[in-house]
mmCIF file of C-alpha atoms and ligand atoms in Angstrom:
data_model
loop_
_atom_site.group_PDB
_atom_site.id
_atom_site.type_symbol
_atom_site.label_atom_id
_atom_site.label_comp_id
_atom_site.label_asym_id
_atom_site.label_seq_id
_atom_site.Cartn_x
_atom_site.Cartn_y
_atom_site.Cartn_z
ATOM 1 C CA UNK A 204 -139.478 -79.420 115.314
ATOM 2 C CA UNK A 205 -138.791 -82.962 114.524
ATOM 3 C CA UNK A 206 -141.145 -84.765 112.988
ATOM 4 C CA UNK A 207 -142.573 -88.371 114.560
ATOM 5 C CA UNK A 208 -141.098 -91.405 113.145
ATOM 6 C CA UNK A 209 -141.130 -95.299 114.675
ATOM 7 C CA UNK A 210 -139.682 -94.510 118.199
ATOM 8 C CA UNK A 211 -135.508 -93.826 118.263
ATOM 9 C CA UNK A 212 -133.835 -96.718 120.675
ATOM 10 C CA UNK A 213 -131.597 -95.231 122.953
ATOM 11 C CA UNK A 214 -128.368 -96.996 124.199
ATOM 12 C CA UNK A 215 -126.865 -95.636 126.860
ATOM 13 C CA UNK A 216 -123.988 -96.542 129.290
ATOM 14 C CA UNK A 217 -121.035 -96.111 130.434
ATOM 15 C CA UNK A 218 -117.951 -96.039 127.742
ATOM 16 C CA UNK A 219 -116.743 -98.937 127.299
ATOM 17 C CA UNK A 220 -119.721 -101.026 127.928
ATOM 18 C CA UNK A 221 -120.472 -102.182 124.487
ATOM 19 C CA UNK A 222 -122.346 -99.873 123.056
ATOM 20 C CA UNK A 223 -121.054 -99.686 119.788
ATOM 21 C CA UNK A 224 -120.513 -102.769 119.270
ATOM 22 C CA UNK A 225 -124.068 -103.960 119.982
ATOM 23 C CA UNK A 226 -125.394 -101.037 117.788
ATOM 24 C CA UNK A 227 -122.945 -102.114 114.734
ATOM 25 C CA UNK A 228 -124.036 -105.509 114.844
ATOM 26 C CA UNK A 229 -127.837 -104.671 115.126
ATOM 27 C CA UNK A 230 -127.517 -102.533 111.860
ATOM 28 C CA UNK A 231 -125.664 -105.141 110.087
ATOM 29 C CA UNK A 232 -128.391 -107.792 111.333
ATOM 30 C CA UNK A 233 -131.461 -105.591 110.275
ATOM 31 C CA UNK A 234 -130.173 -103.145 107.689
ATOM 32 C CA UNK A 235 -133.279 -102.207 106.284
ATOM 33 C CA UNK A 236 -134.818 -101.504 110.020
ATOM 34 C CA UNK A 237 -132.314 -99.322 112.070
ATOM 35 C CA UNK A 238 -130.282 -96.159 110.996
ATOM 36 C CA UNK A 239 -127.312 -94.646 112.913
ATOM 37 C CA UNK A 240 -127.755 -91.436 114.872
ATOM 38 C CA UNK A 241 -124.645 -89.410 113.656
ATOM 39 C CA UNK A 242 -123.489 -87.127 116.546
ATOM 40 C CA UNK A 243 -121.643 -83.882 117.131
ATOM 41 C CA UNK A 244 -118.425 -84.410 119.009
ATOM 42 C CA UNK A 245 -115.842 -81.548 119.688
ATOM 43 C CA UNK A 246 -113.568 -84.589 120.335
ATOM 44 C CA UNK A 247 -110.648 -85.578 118.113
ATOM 45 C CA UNK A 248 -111.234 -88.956 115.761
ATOM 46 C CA UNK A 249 -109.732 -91.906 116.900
ATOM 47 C CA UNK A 250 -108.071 -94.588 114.261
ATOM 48 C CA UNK A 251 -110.572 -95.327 111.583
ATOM 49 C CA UNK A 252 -113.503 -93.086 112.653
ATOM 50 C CA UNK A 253 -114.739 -91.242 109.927
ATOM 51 C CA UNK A 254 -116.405 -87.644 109.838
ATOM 52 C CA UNK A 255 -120.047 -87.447 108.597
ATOM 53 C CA UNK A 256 -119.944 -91.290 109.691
ATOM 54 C CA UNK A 257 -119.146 -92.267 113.338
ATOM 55 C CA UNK A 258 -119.606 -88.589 114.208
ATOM 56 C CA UNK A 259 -119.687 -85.728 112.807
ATOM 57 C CA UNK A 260 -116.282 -83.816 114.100
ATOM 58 C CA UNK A 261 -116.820 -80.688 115.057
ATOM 59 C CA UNK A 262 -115.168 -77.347 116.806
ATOM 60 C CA UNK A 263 -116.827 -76.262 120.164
ATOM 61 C CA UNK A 264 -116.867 -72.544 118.297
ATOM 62 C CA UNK A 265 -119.241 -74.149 115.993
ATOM 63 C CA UNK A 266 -121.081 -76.306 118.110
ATOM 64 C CA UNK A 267 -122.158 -73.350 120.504
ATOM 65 C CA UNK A 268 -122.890 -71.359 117.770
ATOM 66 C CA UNK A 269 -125.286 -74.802 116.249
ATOM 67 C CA UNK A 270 -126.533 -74.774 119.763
ATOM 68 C CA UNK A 271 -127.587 -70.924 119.229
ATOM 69 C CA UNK A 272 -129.635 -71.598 116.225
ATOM 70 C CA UNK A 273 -131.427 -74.410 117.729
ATOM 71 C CA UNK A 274 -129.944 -77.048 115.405
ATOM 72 C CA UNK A 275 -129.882 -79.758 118.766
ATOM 73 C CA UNK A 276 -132.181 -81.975 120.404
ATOM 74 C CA UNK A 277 -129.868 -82.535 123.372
ATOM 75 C CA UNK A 278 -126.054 -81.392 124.096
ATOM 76 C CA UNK A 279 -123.929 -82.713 126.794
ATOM 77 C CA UNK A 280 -120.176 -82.614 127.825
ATOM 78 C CA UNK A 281 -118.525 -85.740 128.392
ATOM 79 C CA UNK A 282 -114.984 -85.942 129.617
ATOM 80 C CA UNK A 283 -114.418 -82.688 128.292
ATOM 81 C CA UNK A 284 -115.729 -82.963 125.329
ATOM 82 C CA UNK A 285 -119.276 -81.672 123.973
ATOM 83 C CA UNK A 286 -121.511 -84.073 122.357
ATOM 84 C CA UNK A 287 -125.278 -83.214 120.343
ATOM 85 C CA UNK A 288 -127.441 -85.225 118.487
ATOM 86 C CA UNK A 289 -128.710 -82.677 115.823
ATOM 87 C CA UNK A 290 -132.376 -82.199 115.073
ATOM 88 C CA UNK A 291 -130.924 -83.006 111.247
ATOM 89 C CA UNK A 292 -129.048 -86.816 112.239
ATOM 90 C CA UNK A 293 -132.641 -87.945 113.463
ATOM 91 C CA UNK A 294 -134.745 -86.356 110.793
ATOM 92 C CA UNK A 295 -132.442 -88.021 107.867
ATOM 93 C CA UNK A 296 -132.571 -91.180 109.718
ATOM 94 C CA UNK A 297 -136.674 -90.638 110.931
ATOM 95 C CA UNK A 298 -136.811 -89.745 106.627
ATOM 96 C CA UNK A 299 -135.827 -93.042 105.347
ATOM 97 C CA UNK A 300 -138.340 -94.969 107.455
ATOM 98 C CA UNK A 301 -135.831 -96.487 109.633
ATOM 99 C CA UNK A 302 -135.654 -96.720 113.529
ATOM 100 C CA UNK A 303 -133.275 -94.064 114.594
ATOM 101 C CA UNK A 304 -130.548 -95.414 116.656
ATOM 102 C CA UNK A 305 -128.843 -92.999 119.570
ATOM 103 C CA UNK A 306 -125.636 -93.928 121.436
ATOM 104 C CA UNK A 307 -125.615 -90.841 124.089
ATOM 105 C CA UNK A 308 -124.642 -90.771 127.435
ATOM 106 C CA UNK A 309 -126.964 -89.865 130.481
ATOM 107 C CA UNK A 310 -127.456 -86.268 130.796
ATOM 108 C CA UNK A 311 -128.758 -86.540 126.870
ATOM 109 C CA UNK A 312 -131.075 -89.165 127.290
ATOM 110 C CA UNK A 313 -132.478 -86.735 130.330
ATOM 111 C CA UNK A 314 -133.025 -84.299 127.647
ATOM 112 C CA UNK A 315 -134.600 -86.659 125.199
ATOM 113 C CA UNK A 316 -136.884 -87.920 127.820
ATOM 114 C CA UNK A 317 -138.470 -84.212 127.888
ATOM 115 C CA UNK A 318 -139.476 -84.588 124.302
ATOM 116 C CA UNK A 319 -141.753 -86.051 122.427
ATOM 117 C CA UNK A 320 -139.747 -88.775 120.579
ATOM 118 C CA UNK A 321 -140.850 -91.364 123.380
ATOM 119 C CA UNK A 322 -138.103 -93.664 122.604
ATOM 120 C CA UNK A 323 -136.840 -96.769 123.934
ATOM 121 C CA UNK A 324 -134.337 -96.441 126.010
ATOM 122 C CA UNK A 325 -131.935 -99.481 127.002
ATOM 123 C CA UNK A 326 -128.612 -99.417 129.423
ATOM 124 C CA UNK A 327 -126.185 -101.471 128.491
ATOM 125 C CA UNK A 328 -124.287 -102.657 131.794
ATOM 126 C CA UNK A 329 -120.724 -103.816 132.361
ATOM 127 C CA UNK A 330 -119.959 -106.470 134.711
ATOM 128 C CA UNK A 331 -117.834 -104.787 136.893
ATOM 129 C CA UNK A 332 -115.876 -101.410 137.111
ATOM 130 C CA UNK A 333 -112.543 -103.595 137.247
ATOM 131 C CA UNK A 334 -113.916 -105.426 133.579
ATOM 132 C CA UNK A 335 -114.970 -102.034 132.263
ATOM 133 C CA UNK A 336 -111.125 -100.811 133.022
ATOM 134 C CA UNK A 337 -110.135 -103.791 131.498
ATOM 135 C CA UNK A 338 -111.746 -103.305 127.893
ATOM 136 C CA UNK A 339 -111.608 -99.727 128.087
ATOM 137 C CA UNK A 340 -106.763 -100.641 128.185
ATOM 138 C CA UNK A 341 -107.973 -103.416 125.541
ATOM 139 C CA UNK A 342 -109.462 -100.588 123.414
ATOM 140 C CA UNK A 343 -106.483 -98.600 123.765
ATOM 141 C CA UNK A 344 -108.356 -95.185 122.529
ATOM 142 C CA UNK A 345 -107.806 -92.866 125.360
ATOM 143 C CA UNK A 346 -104.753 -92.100 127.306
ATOM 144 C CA UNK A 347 -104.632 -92.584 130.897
ATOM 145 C CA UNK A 348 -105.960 -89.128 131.844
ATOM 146 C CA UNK A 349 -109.041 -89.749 129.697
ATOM 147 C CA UNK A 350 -109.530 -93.425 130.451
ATOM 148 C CA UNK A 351 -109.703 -91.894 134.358
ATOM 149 C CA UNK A 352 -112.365 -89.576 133.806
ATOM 150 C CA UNK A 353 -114.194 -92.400 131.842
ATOM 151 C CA UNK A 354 -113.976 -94.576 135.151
ATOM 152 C CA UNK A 355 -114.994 -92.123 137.206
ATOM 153 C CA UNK A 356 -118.000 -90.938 134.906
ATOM 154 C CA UNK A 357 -118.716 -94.457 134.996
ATOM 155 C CA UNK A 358 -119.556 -95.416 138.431
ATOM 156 C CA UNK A 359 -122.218 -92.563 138.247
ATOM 157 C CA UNK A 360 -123.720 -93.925 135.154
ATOM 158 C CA UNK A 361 -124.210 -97.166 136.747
ATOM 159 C CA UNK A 362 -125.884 -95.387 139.468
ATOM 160 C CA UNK A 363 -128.322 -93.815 137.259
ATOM 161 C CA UNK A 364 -129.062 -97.144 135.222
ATOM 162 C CA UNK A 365 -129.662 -99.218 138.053
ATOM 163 C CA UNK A 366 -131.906 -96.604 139.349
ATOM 164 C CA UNK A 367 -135.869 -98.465 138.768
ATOM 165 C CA UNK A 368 -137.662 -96.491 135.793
ATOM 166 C CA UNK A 369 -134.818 -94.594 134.317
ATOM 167 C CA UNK A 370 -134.575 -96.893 131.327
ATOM 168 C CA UNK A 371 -137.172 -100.014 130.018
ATOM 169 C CA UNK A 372 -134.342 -102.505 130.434
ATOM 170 C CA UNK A 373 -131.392 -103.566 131.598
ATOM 171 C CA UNK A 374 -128.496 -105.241 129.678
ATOM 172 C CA UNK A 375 -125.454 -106.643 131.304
ATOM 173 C CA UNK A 376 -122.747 -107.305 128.863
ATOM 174 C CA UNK A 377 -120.748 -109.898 130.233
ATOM 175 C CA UNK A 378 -120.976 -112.203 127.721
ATOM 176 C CA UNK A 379 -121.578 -110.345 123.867
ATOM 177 C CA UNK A 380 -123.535 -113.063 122.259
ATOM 178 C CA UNK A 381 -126.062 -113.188 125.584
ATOM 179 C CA UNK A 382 -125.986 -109.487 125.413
ATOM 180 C CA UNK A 383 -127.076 -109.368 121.804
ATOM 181 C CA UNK A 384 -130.056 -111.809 122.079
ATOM 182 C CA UNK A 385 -131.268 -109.945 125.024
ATOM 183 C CA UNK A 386 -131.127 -106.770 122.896
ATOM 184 C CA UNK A 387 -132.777 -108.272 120.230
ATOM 185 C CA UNK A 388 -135.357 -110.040 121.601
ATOM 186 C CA UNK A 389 -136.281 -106.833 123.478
ATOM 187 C CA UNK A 390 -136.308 -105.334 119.960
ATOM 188 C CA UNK A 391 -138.831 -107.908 118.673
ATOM 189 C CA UNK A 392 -140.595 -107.827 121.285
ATOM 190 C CA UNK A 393 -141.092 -103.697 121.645
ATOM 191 C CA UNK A 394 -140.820 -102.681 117.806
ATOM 192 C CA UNK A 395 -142.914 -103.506 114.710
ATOM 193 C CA UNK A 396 -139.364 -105.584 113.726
ATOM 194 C CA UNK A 397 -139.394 -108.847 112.867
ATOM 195 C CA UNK A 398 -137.399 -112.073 112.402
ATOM 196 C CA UNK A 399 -137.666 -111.703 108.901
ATOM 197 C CA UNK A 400 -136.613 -108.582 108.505
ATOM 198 C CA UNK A 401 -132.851 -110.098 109.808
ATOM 199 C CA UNK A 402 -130.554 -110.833 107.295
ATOM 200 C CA UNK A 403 -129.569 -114.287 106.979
ATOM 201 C CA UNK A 404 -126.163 -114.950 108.457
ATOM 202 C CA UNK A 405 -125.138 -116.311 105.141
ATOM 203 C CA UNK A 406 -125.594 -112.939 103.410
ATOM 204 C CA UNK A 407 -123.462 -110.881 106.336
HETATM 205 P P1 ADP B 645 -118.814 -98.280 124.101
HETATM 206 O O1 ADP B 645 -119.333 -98.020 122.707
HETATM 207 O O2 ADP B 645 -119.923 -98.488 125.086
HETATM 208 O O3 ADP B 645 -117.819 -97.278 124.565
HETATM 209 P P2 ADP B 645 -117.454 -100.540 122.860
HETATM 210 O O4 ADP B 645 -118.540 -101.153 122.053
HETATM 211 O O5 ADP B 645 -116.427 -99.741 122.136
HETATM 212 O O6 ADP B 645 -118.057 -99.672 124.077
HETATM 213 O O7 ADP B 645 -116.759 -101.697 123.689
HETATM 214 C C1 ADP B 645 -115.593 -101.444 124.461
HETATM 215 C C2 ADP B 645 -114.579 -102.547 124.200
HETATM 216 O O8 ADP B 645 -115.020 -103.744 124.848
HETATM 217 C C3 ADP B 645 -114.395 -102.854 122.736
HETATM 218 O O9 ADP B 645 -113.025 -103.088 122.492
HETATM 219 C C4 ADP B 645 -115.232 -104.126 122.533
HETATM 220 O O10 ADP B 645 -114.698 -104.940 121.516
HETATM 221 C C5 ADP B 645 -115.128 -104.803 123.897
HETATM 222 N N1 ADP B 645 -116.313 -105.577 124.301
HETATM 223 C C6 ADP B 645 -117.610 -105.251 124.122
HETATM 224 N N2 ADP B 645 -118.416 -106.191 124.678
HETATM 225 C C7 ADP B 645 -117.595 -107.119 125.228
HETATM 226 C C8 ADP B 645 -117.814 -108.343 125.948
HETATM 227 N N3 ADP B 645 -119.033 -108.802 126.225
HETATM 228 N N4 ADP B 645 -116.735 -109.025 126.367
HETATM 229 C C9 ADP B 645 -115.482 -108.583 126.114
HETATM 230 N N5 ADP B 645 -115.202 -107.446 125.434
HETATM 231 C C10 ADP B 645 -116.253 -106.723 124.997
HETATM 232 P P1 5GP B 646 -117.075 -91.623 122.796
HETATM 233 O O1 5GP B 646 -116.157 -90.448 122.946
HETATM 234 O O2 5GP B 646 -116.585 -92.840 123.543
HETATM 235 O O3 5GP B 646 -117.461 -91.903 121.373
HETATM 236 O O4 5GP B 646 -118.443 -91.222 123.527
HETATM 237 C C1 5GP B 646 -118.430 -90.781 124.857
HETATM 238 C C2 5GP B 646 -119.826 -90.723 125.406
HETATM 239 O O5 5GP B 646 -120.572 -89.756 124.680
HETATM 240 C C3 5GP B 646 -120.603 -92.039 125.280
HETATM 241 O O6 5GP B 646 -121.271 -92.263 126.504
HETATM 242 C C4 5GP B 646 -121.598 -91.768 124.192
HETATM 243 O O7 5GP B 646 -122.802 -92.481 124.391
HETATM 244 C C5 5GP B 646 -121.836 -90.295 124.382
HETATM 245 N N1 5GP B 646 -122.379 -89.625 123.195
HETATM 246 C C6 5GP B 646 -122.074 -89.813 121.886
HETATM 247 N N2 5GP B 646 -122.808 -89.017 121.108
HETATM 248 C C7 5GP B 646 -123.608 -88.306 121.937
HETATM 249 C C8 5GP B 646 -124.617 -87.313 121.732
HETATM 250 O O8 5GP B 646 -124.956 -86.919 120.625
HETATM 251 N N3 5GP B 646 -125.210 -86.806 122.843
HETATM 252 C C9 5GP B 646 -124.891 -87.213 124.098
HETATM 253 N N4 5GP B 646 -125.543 -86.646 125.109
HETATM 254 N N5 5GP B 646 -123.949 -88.121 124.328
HETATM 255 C C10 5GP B 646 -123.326 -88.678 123.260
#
């Protein structure tokens, strides 16, 4: 059983969307106020992620067997590859007071939504299919086979977001900046965070 903490804000979307990108810069804005979510992935690293950090790199041997002993709040496969947000990743984040932070795709924030961490949940929205394509070659982390899959996962995703109720709001990013203050001011707005509690742009 994990224990209640502030409630965990969930970003969710499809890859490639700007996920990660909005969820690095909100922890380097408010360092004090967010923590990281550190996921299982059976997937390999890519170029500069590090274990225990970005994810926590796993086997699927070890995952199922994880799964077995109930170490998981949710599990889902994603392009092949099985992803879990451990029971442990929220309770070390939920331990240091922080706001637990979870980048998961859809069919984990269905199983979130059946428990009782009542978080926030936020879709971050590309522009287009054709832009998401175009970032996801700009990225240059999958090959073509994978990048496909992403695509195709994708347009379902977007189905799911744009359905009314599935998630408290809405975030296209076409532009990142615009994207950020939305994301922010829907933070201030729904959390106990403040303006204050930012770190000055002078000390980033
Ligand atoms: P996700 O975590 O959702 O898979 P990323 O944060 O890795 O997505 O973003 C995918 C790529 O798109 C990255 O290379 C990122 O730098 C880029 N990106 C993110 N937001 C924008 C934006 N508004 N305009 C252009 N490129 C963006
Ligand atoms: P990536 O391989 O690009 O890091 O992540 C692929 C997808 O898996 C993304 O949609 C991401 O949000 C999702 N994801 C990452 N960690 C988890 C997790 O712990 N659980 C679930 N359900 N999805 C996750």
């Amino acid at each position: 059983m994990v224990q209640k903490g502030p409630r965990p804000l969930v970003l969710c979307g499809p890859s490639g969307s700007g996920k990660s990108t909005l969820q690095k810069r909100l922890l380097k804005d408010f360092p004090d106020k967010f923590g990281f979510s550190v996921s299982h992935t059976t997937r390999s690293p890519r170029a500069g992620e590090k274990d225990g950090v970005h994810y926590h790199f796993t086997t699927k041997e070890d995952m199922l067997t994880a799964i077995e002993n109930d170490e998981f709040i949710e599990t889902a496969t994603f392009s092949g590859n099985m992803y879990g947000t451990s029971k442990k990743a929220v309770e070390e984040v939920r331990r240091t007071g922080r706001i637990c932070v979870l980048d998961i795709e859809i069919e984990g924030v269905k199983q979130i939504k059946q428990t009782d961490l009542d978080p926030l949940l936020v879709f971050i929205m590309p522009p287009s299919i054709e832009e998401l394509e175009r970032r996801l070659r700009k990225r240059d982390t999958e090959d073509e086979e994978a990048l496909q899959k992403r695509l195709e996962t994708a347009r379902c995703e977007i189905e799911y977001g744009n359905v009314p109720g599935n998630f408290h709001i809405i975030i296209l990013n076409d532009r990142l900046n615009k994207a950020y203050e939305e994301l922010r001011e829907f933070i201030l707005q729904n959390t106990d965070v403040a303006e204050g509690d930012e770190v000055a742009t002078k000390d980033k």
